PDB file of C-alpha atoms in Angstrom:
ATOM      1  CA  LEU Q  88      -0.123  46.560  35.621  1.00 57.00           C
ATOM      2  CA  THR Q  89      -0.865  43.126  34.955  1.00 54.00           C
ATOM      3  CA  ALA Q  90       1.275  40.650  34.364  1.00 55.00           C
ATOM      4  CA  TYR Q  91       1.799  36.953  34.053  1.00 58.00           C
ATOM      5  CA  GLY Q  92       4.308  33.793  33.587  1.00 67.00           C
ATOM      6  CA  TRP Q  93       5.071  31.147  32.115  1.00 70.00           C
ATOM      7  CA  ASP Q  94       6.749  27.758  33.703  1.00 86.00           C
ATOM      8  CA  ALA Q  95       7.923  26.460  29.789  1.00 92.00           C
ATOM      9  CA  THR Q  96      10.864  25.280  28.905  1.00 95.00           C
ATOM     10  CA  TYR Q  97      11.576  28.674  25.738  1.00 95.00           C
ATOM     11  CA  VAL Q  98      13.074  27.550  23.048  1.00 96.00           C
ATOM     12  CA  ARG Q  99      14.636  30.090  20.932  1.00 95.00           C
ATOM     13  CA  ARG Q 100      15.719  30.279  17.423  1.00 94.00           C
ATOM     14  CA  GLN Q 101      17.427  27.192  17.747  1.00 94.00           C
ATOM     15  CA  SER Q 102      18.035  24.145  15.690  1.00 97.00           C
ATOM     16  CA  LEU Q 103      16.372  20.640  17.992  1.00 98.00           C
ATOM     17  CA  PRO Q 104      18.111  17.885  18.039  1.00 97.00           C
ATOM     18  CA  CYS Q 105      18.909  14.632  15.753  1.00 98.00           C
ATOM     19  CA  GLY Q 106      15.838  11.846  17.391  1.00 97.00           C
ATOM     20  CA  GLY Q 107      14.617  13.636  19.577  1.00 98.00           C
ATOM     21  CA  SER Q 108      11.577  14.874  21.043  1.00 98.00           C
ATOM     22  CA  TRP Q 109       9.302  16.903  23.087  1.00 98.00           C
ATOM     23  CA  THR Q 110       6.921  15.063  25.875  1.00 98.00           C
ATOM     24  CA  ASN Q 111       6.473  17.307  29.008  1.00 97.00           C
ATOM     25  CA  LYS Q 112       2.756  17.032  29.359  1.00 96.00           C
ATOM     26  CA  LEU Q 113       2.503  18.695  32.027  1.00 94.00           C
ATOM     27  CA  LYS Q 114       5.009  22.282  30.932  1.00 95.00           C
ATOM     28  CA  PRO Q 115       3.975  23.712  27.530  1.00 96.00           C
ATOM     29  CA  TYR Q 116       7.126  24.675  25.254  1.00 97.00           C
ATOM     30  CA  VAL Q 117       7.545  28.204  23.780  1.00 96.00           C
ATOM     31  CA  ILE Q 118       9.594  28.608  20.707  1.00 97.00           C
ATOM     32  CA  VAL Q 119      10.374  32.322  20.732  1.00 96.00           C
ATOM     33  CA  ASP Q 120      11.120  33.374  17.116  1.00 94.00           C
ATOM     34  CA  GLY Q 121      11.105  29.701  15.295  1.00 96.00           C
ATOM     35  CA  ALA Q 122      12.734  26.573  15.453  1.00 98.00           C
ATOM     36  CA  LEU Q 123      14.461  23.428  12.449  1.00 98.00           C
ATOM     37  CA  VAL Q 124      14.696  20.421  12.545  1.00 98.00           C
ATOM     38  CA  PRO Q 125      17.499  19.908   9.911  1.00 98.00           C
ATOM     39  CA  LYS Q 126      17.665  18.329   6.829  1.00 97.00           C
ATOM     40  CA  GLY Q 127      18.140  14.424   7.494  1.00 96.00           C
ATOM     41  CA  CYS Q 128      17.485  14.437  11.483  1.00 98.00           C
ATOM     42  CA  THR Q 129      13.969  12.873  13.374  1.00 98.00           C
ATOM     43  CA  PHE Q 130      12.754  16.106  15.891  1.00 98.00           C
ATOM     44  CA  THR Q 131       8.509  13.702  17.631  1.00 98.00           C
ATOM     45  CA  ILE Q 132       6.027  15.823  19.673  1.00 98.00           C
ATOM     46  CA  ARG Q 133       4.844  13.528  22.174  1.00 98.00           C
ATOM     47  CA  GLU Q 134       0.875  13.069  23.185  1.00 98.00           C
ATOM     48  CA  GLY Q 135      -0.218  16.309  25.363  1.00 98.00           C
ATOM     49  CA  VAL Q 136       2.351  18.246  24.612  1.00 98.00           C
ATOM     50  CA  THR Q 137       1.098  22.421  24.337  1.00 97.00           C
ATOM     51  CA  VAL Q 138       2.668  24.493  22.025  1.00 97.00           C
ATOM     52  CA  TYR Q 139       2.722  28.221  22.606  1.00 95.00           C
ATOM     53  CA  ASN Q 140       3.819  30.144  19.069  1.00 95.00           C
ATOM     54  CA  THR Q 141       5.318  34.229  19.645  1.00 94.00           C
ATOM     55  CA  PRO Q 142       4.260  36.737  17.072  1.00 93.00           C
ATOM     56  CA  ARG Q 143       6.889  35.908  14.922  1.00 93.00           C
ATOM     57  CA  SER Q 144       7.351  31.831  14.808  1.00 96.00           C
ATOM     58  CA  THR Q 145       7.375  29.347  12.746  1.00 97.00           C
ATOM     59  CA  LEU Q 146       8.363  25.784  12.839  1.00 98.00           C
ATOM     60  CA  PHE Q 147      11.017  25.193   9.913  1.00 98.00           C
ATOM     61  CA  VAL Q 148      11.108  21.586   8.412  1.00 98.00           C
ATOM     62  CA  GLU Q 149      13.433  20.413   7.005  1.00 97.00           C
ATOM     63  CA  GLY Q 150      14.189  16.892   7.946  1.00 97.00           C
ATOM     64  CA  THR Q 151      11.049  14.687   9.631  1.00 98.00           C
ATOM     65  CA  LEU Q 152       8.487  16.162  11.831  1.00 98.00           C
ATOM     66  CA  ASN Q 153       6.292  13.696  13.291  1.00 98.00           C
ATOM     67  CA  ILE Q 154       4.387  14.456  15.617  1.00 98.00           C
ATOM     68  CA  GLU Q 155       2.239  11.398  17.849  1.00 98.00           C
ATOM     69  CA  GLY Q 156      -0.445  12.859  19.394  1.00 98.00           C
ATOM     70  CA  THR Q 157      -3.683  11.021  20.995  1.00 98.00           C
ATOM     71  CA  ALA Q 158      -7.718  10.357  21.027  1.00 97.00           C
ATOM     72  CA  THR Q 159      -7.259  11.328  24.222  1.00 98.00           C
ATOM     73  CA  GLU Q 160      -3.985  13.416  24.821  1.00 98.00           C
ATOM     74  CA  ARG Q 161      -3.731  15.632  21.480  1.00 98.00           C
ATOM     75  CA  VAL Q 162      -1.124  18.306  20.735  1.00 98.00           C
ATOM     76  CA  LYS Q 163      -1.903  21.215  20.372  1.00 97.00           C
ATOM     77  CA  PHE Q 164       0.230  24.342  18.448  1.00 97.00           C
ATOM     78  CA  THR Q 165      -1.379  28.164  18.760  1.00 95.00           C
ATOM     79  CA  GLY Q 166      -0.347  31.450  19.673  1.00 92.00           C
ATOM     80  CA  ASN Q 167       1.464  33.066  22.903  1.00 86.00           C
ATOM     81  CA  LYS Q 168      -1.244  34.466  23.609  1.00 76.00           C
ATOM     82  CA  PRO Q 169      -3.365  31.345  25.556  1.00 59.00           C
ATOM     83  CA  LEU Q 170      -6.659  33.093  26.802  1.00 60.00           C
ATOM     84  CA  TYR Q 171     -10.177  33.444  25.899  1.00 52.00           C
ATOM     85  CA  GLY Q 172     -10.832  36.396  24.137  1.00 59.00           C
ATOM     86  CA  VAL Q 173      -8.452  36.482  21.564  1.00 65.00           C
ATOM     87  CA  LYS Q 174      -8.324  31.802  21.031  1.00 71.00           C
ATOM     88  CA  TYR Q 175      -9.884  32.893  18.113  1.00 78.00           C
ATOM     89  CA  TYR Q 176      -7.706  35.314  16.457  1.00 85.00           C
ATOM     90  CA  PRO Q 177      -5.956  34.171  13.554  1.00 90.00           C
ATOM     91  CA  SER Q 178      -2.255  35.886  13.476  1.00 92.00           C
ATOM     92  CA  GLN Q 179      -0.902  34.718  16.854  1.00 93.00           C
ATOM     93  CA  TRP Q 180       2.299  32.992  15.212  1.00 96.00           C
ATOM     94  CA  VAL Q 181       3.232  31.880  11.792  1.00 97.00           C
ATOM     95  CA  GLY Q 182       3.451  28.219  11.180  1.00 98.00           C
ATOM     96  CA  ILE Q 183       4.872  24.474  10.746  1.00 98.00           C
ATOM     97  CA  GLN Q 184       6.480  25.081   7.351  1.00 98.00           C
ATOM     98  CA  PHE Q 185       7.620  22.000   5.067  1.00 97.00           C
ATOM     99  CA  LEU Q 186      10.640  23.126   3.819  1.00 97.00           C
ATOM    100  CA  PRO Q 187      12.340  20.722   0.447  1.00 95.00           C
ATOM    101  CA  ALA Q 188      14.279  18.440   1.867  1.00 95.00           C
ATOM    102  CA  SER Q 189      11.479  17.174   4.355  1.00 97.00           C
ATOM    103  CA  ILE Q 190      10.567  13.868   4.415  1.00 96.00           C
ATOM    104  CA  ASN Q 191       8.015  11.348   5.651  1.00 97.00           C
ATOM    105  CA  SER Q 192       6.475  13.753   8.584  1.00 98.00           C
ATOM    106  CA  LYS Q 193       3.134  12.491   9.659  1.00 98.00           C
ATOM    107  CA  ILE Q 194       1.268  14.074  12.409  1.00 98.00           C
ATOM    108  CA  LYS Q 195      -1.265  12.325  13.546  1.00 98.00           C
ATOM    109  CA  PHE Q 196      -4.572  14.406  16.735  1.00 98.00           C
ATOM    110  CA  ALA Q 197      -2.792  17.953  17.211  1.00 98.00           C
ATOM    111  CA  ASP Q 198      -4.622  21.237  16.973  1.00 98.00           C
ATOM    112  CA  ILE Q 199      -2.935  23.257  14.678  1.00 98.00           C
ATOM    113  CA  HIS Q 200      -4.821  27.439  15.780  1.00 96.00           C
ATOM    114  CA  ASN Q 201      -4.524  30.816  15.662  1.00 94.00           C
ATOM    115  CA  ALA Q 202      -1.496  30.286  12.874  1.00 96.00           C
ATOM    116  CA  ALA Q 203      -0.281  32.943   9.294  1.00 96.00           C
ATOM    117  CA  ILE Q 204      -0.591  29.763   7.783  1.00 97.00           C
ATOM    118  CA  GLY Q 205      -0.968  27.363   9.373  1.00 97.00           C
ATOM    119  CA  ILE Q 206       0.734  24.137   7.730  1.00 98.00           C
ATOM    120  CA  ARG Q 207       3.237  25.093   4.302  1.00 98.00           C
ATOM    121  CA  VAL Q 208       4.864  22.112   2.528  1.00 97.00           C
ATOM    122  CA  ASP Q 209       7.289  23.160   0.036  1.00 94.00           C
ATOM    123  CA  SER Q 210       7.940  21.267  -3.006  1.00 88.00           C
ATOM    124  CA  SER Q 211       6.500  17.152  -3.910  1.00 89.00           C
ATOM    125  CA  SER Q 212       8.017  13.928  -1.957  1.00 90.00           C
ATOM    126  CA  ASN Q 213      11.340  13.337  -3.133  1.00 85.00           C
ATOM    127  CA  ASN Q 214      11.612   9.926  -2.342  1.00 90.00           C
ATOM    128  CA  GLY Q 215       7.477   8.521  -3.703  1.00 88.00           C
ATOM    129  CA  ASN Q 216       5.720   9.461  -0.157  1.00 94.00           C
ATOM    130  CA  TYR Q 217       3.501  11.987   0.816  1.00 96.00           C
ATOM    131  CA  LYS Q 218       6.155  13.881   2.319  1.00 97.00           C
ATOM    132  CA  LEU Q 219       3.405  14.720   4.616  1.00 98.00           C
ATOM    133  CA  THR Q 220       0.814  12.364   6.522  1.00 98.00           C
ATOM    134  CA  MET Q 221      -2.235  14.234   8.572  1.00 98.00           C
ATOM    135  CA  ASP Q 222      -4.326  11.983  11.281  1.00 98.00           C
ATOM    136  CA  HIS Q 223      -7.477  13.020  13.300  1.00 98.00           C
ATOM    137  CA  SER Q 224      -6.075  17.502  12.760  1.00 98.00           C
ATOM    138  CA  THR Q 225      -7.093  20.512  13.228  1.00 98.00           C
ATOM    139  CA  VAL Q 226      -6.346  23.455  11.455  1.00 98.00           C
ATOM    140  CA  MET Q 227      -8.184  26.708  12.397  1.00 95.00           C
ATOM    141  CA  HIS Q 228      -8.912  30.223  12.868  1.00 92.00           C
ATOM    142  CA  CYS Q 229      -4.769  31.383  10.753  1.00 94.00           C
ATOM    143  CA  GLY Q 230      -5.261  34.728   9.378  1.00 91.00           C
ATOM    144  CA  THR Q 231      -3.878  33.628   5.422  1.00 93.00           C
ATOM    145  CA  ALA Q 232      -4.691  30.126   5.426  1.00 95.00           C
ATOM    146  CA  CYS Q 233      -4.845  26.684   7.003  1.00 97.00           C
ATOM    147  CA  LEU Q 234      -2.446  24.100   4.170  1.00 98.00           C
ATOM    148  CA  VAL Q 235      -0.914  25.746   1.710  1.00 97.00           C
ATOM    149  CA  GLY Q 236       0.719  23.012  -0.965  1.00 96.00           C
ATOM    150  CA  VAL Q 237       3.329  24.489  -3.193  1.00 95.00           C
ATOM    151  CA  THR Q 238       4.137  21.502  -5.363  1.00 93.00           C
ATOM    152  CA  GLY Q 239       3.703  19.332  -2.465  1.00 94.00           C
ATOM    153  CA  SER Q 240       2.488  16.605  -1.374  1.00 95.00           C
ATOM    154  CA  ILE Q 241      -0.573  15.937   1.250  1.00 97.00           C
ATOM    155  CA  LYS Q 242      -2.966  13.270   2.707  1.00 98.00           C
ATOM    156  CA  ALA Q 243      -4.946  13.996   5.503  1.00 98.00           C
ATOM    157  CA  VAL Q 244      -7.601  11.306   6.977  1.00 98.00           C
ATOM    158  CA  ASN Q 245     -10.397  12.469   8.918  1.00 98.00           C
ATOM    159  CA  CYS Q 246      -8.585  16.069   9.420  1.00 98.00           C
ATOM    160  CA  ALA Q 247     -10.844  19.989   9.239  1.00 98.00           C
ATOM    161  CA  PHE Q 248      -9.457  22.985   7.885  1.00 97.00           C
ATOM    162  CA  ALA Q 249     -12.086  25.734   8.863  1.00 94.00           C
ATOM    163  CA  GLU Q 250     -12.517  30.072   9.354  1.00 90.00           C
ATOM    164  CA  GLY Q 251      -9.471  30.348   7.301  1.00 90.00           C
ATOM    165  CA  GLY Q 252      -8.594  34.358   6.510  1.00 87.00           C
ATOM    166  CA  THR Q 253      -8.486  33.366   2.030  1.00 89.00           C
ATOM    167  CA  PHE Q 254      -8.520  30.109   2.085  1.00 92.00           C
ATOM    168  CA  THR Q 255      -8.181  26.475   3.971  1.00 95.00           C
ATOM    169  CA  PHE Q 256      -6.861  24.965   0.699  1.00 96.00           C
ATOM    170  CA  TYR Q 257      -4.970  26.673  -1.401  1.00 95.00           C
ATOM    171  CA  GLY Q 258      -2.427  24.500  -3.895  1.00 94.00           C
ATOM    172  CA  LEU Q 259      -0.780  26.675  -5.844  1.00 92.00           C
ATOM    173  CA  LEU Q 260       1.649  24.783  -9.088  1.00 90.00           C
ATOM    174  CA  GLY Q 261      -0.376  21.951  -9.244  1.00 87.00           C
ATOM    175  CA  GLY Q 262       1.240  19.315  -6.111  1.00 92.00           C
ATOM    176  CA  ASP Q 263      -0.361  15.420  -5.344  1.00 94.00           C
ATOM    177  CA  TYR Q 264      -3.289  15.893  -2.488  1.00 96.00           C
ATOM    178  CA  GLU Q 265      -5.578  12.746  -1.821  1.00 97.00           C
ATOM    179  CA  PHE Q 266      -7.962  14.430   1.144  1.00 97.00           C
ATOM    180  CA  VAL Q 267     -10.157  11.406   3.175  1.00 98.00           C
ATOM    181  CA  HIS Q 268     -13.677  12.141   5.130  1.00 98.00           C
ATOM    182  CA  CYS Q 269     -12.373  15.958   5.651  1.00 98.00           C
ATOM    183  CA  THR Q 270     -14.078  18.964   5.746  1.00 97.00           C
ATOM    184  CA  PHE Q 271     -12.689  22.505   4.799  1.00 96.00           C
ATOM    185  CA  ALA Q 272     -14.914  25.537   6.118  1.00 92.00           C
ATOM    186  CA  ASN Q 273     -14.947  29.178   6.342  1.00 86.00           C
ATOM    187  CA  TYR Q 274     -17.650  30.378   8.902  1.00 79.00           C
ATOM    188  CA  LEU Q 275     -16.008  32.880   9.687  1.00 65.00           C
ATOM    189  CA  SER Q 276     -18.655  34.617  12.527  1.00 55.00           C
ATOM    190  CA  ASN Q 277     -16.165  35.468  15.137  1.00 53.00           C
ATOM    191  CA  GLY Q 278     -16.100  39.304  13.888  1.00 58.00           C
ATOM    192  CA  VAL Q 279     -11.994  38.862  13.603  1.00 59.00           C
ATOM    193  CA  TYR Q 280     -12.360  38.853   9.443  1.00 61.00           C
ATOM    194  CA  PRO Q 281     -14.219  41.184   6.262  1.00 61.00           C
ATOM    195  CA  ALA Q 282     -16.815  39.335   4.710  1.00 63.00           C
ATOM    196  CA  ARG Q 283     -15.977  37.191   1.413  1.00 65.00           C
ATOM    197  CA  LYS Q 284     -16.624  36.242  -2.209  1.00 68.00           C
ATOM    198  CA  ASP Q 285     -13.398  33.873  -3.819  1.00 73.00           C
ATOM    199  CA  ALA Q 286     -13.312  30.410  -3.113  1.00 82.00           C
ATOM    200  CA  GLN Q 287     -12.089  29.211  -0.131  1.00 88.00           C
ATOM    201  CA  PHE Q 288     -10.781  26.259  -1.666  1.00 91.00           C
ATOM    202  CA  ALA Q 289      -8.270  26.034  -4.653  1.00 89.00           C
ATOM    203  CA  ILE Q 290      -5.624  24.226  -6.870  1.00 89.00           C
ATOM    204  CA  THR Q 291      -3.832  26.297  -9.539  1.00 88.00           C
ATOM    205  CA  ASN Q 292      -1.912  25.643 -11.836  1.00 85.00           C
ATOM    206  CA  THR Q 293       0.314  28.400 -12.956  1.00 75.00           C
ATOM    207  CA  LEU Q 294       0.901  31.459 -11.715  1.00 66.00           C
ATOM    208  CA  ARG Q 295      -0.425  34.918 -12.914  1.00 63.00           C
ATOM    209  CA  ASP Q 296       0.645  38.163 -12.766  1.00 63.00           C
ATOM    210  CA  ASP Q 297      -0.448  41.453 -11.353  1.00 61.00           C
ATOM    211  CA  TYR Q 298      -3.142  41.544 -14.326  1.00 62.00           C
ATOM    212  CA  GLY Q 299      -4.407  38.579 -14.010  1.00 58.00           C
ATOM    213  CA  ARG Q 300      -2.604  36.246 -16.759  1.00 58.00           C
TER     214      ARG Q 300
END
């Protein structure tokens, strides 16, 4: 029997405090089954922080989430199996979901890996600003998609979205999207994904039924 343990801060199915932050660079944070940034609240994740997630974990954002990594101290989100042999495996956790009430969230110098859907942004902006702004970040090795917008509002600059099982980006039911110097790539050469023939980057302003209508 081989067992492992972490000296970590565990967050189990709870709302994060308004005006709160994660700052510890030495001890990781582990989200167990999910966490929520409540409506009207701002939560900040500072540079150098590592966040692990259990298989059913989603970080829901109903307020504002600011991830503030730097070029030398990036913020990392991944599954809770941080070993070399599984670090490329997708769908180790659910992902980050920005709910319709969320506003003005920012992600800078972050690596969000191994989710089912890395980032999902629901609904358009309700204040004239982008609902989510990303800068110098990567979203990779995701089982379904790296980035999804459902009538979303997203701006990304110098970001990479790669190795999504179906899409690197999928814009559903239209939306407002601006990508500046971003990379969308699906090499799928690691033996995890099946061969694919469909587009990796897609935008649609309609819904189709099971018959393609």
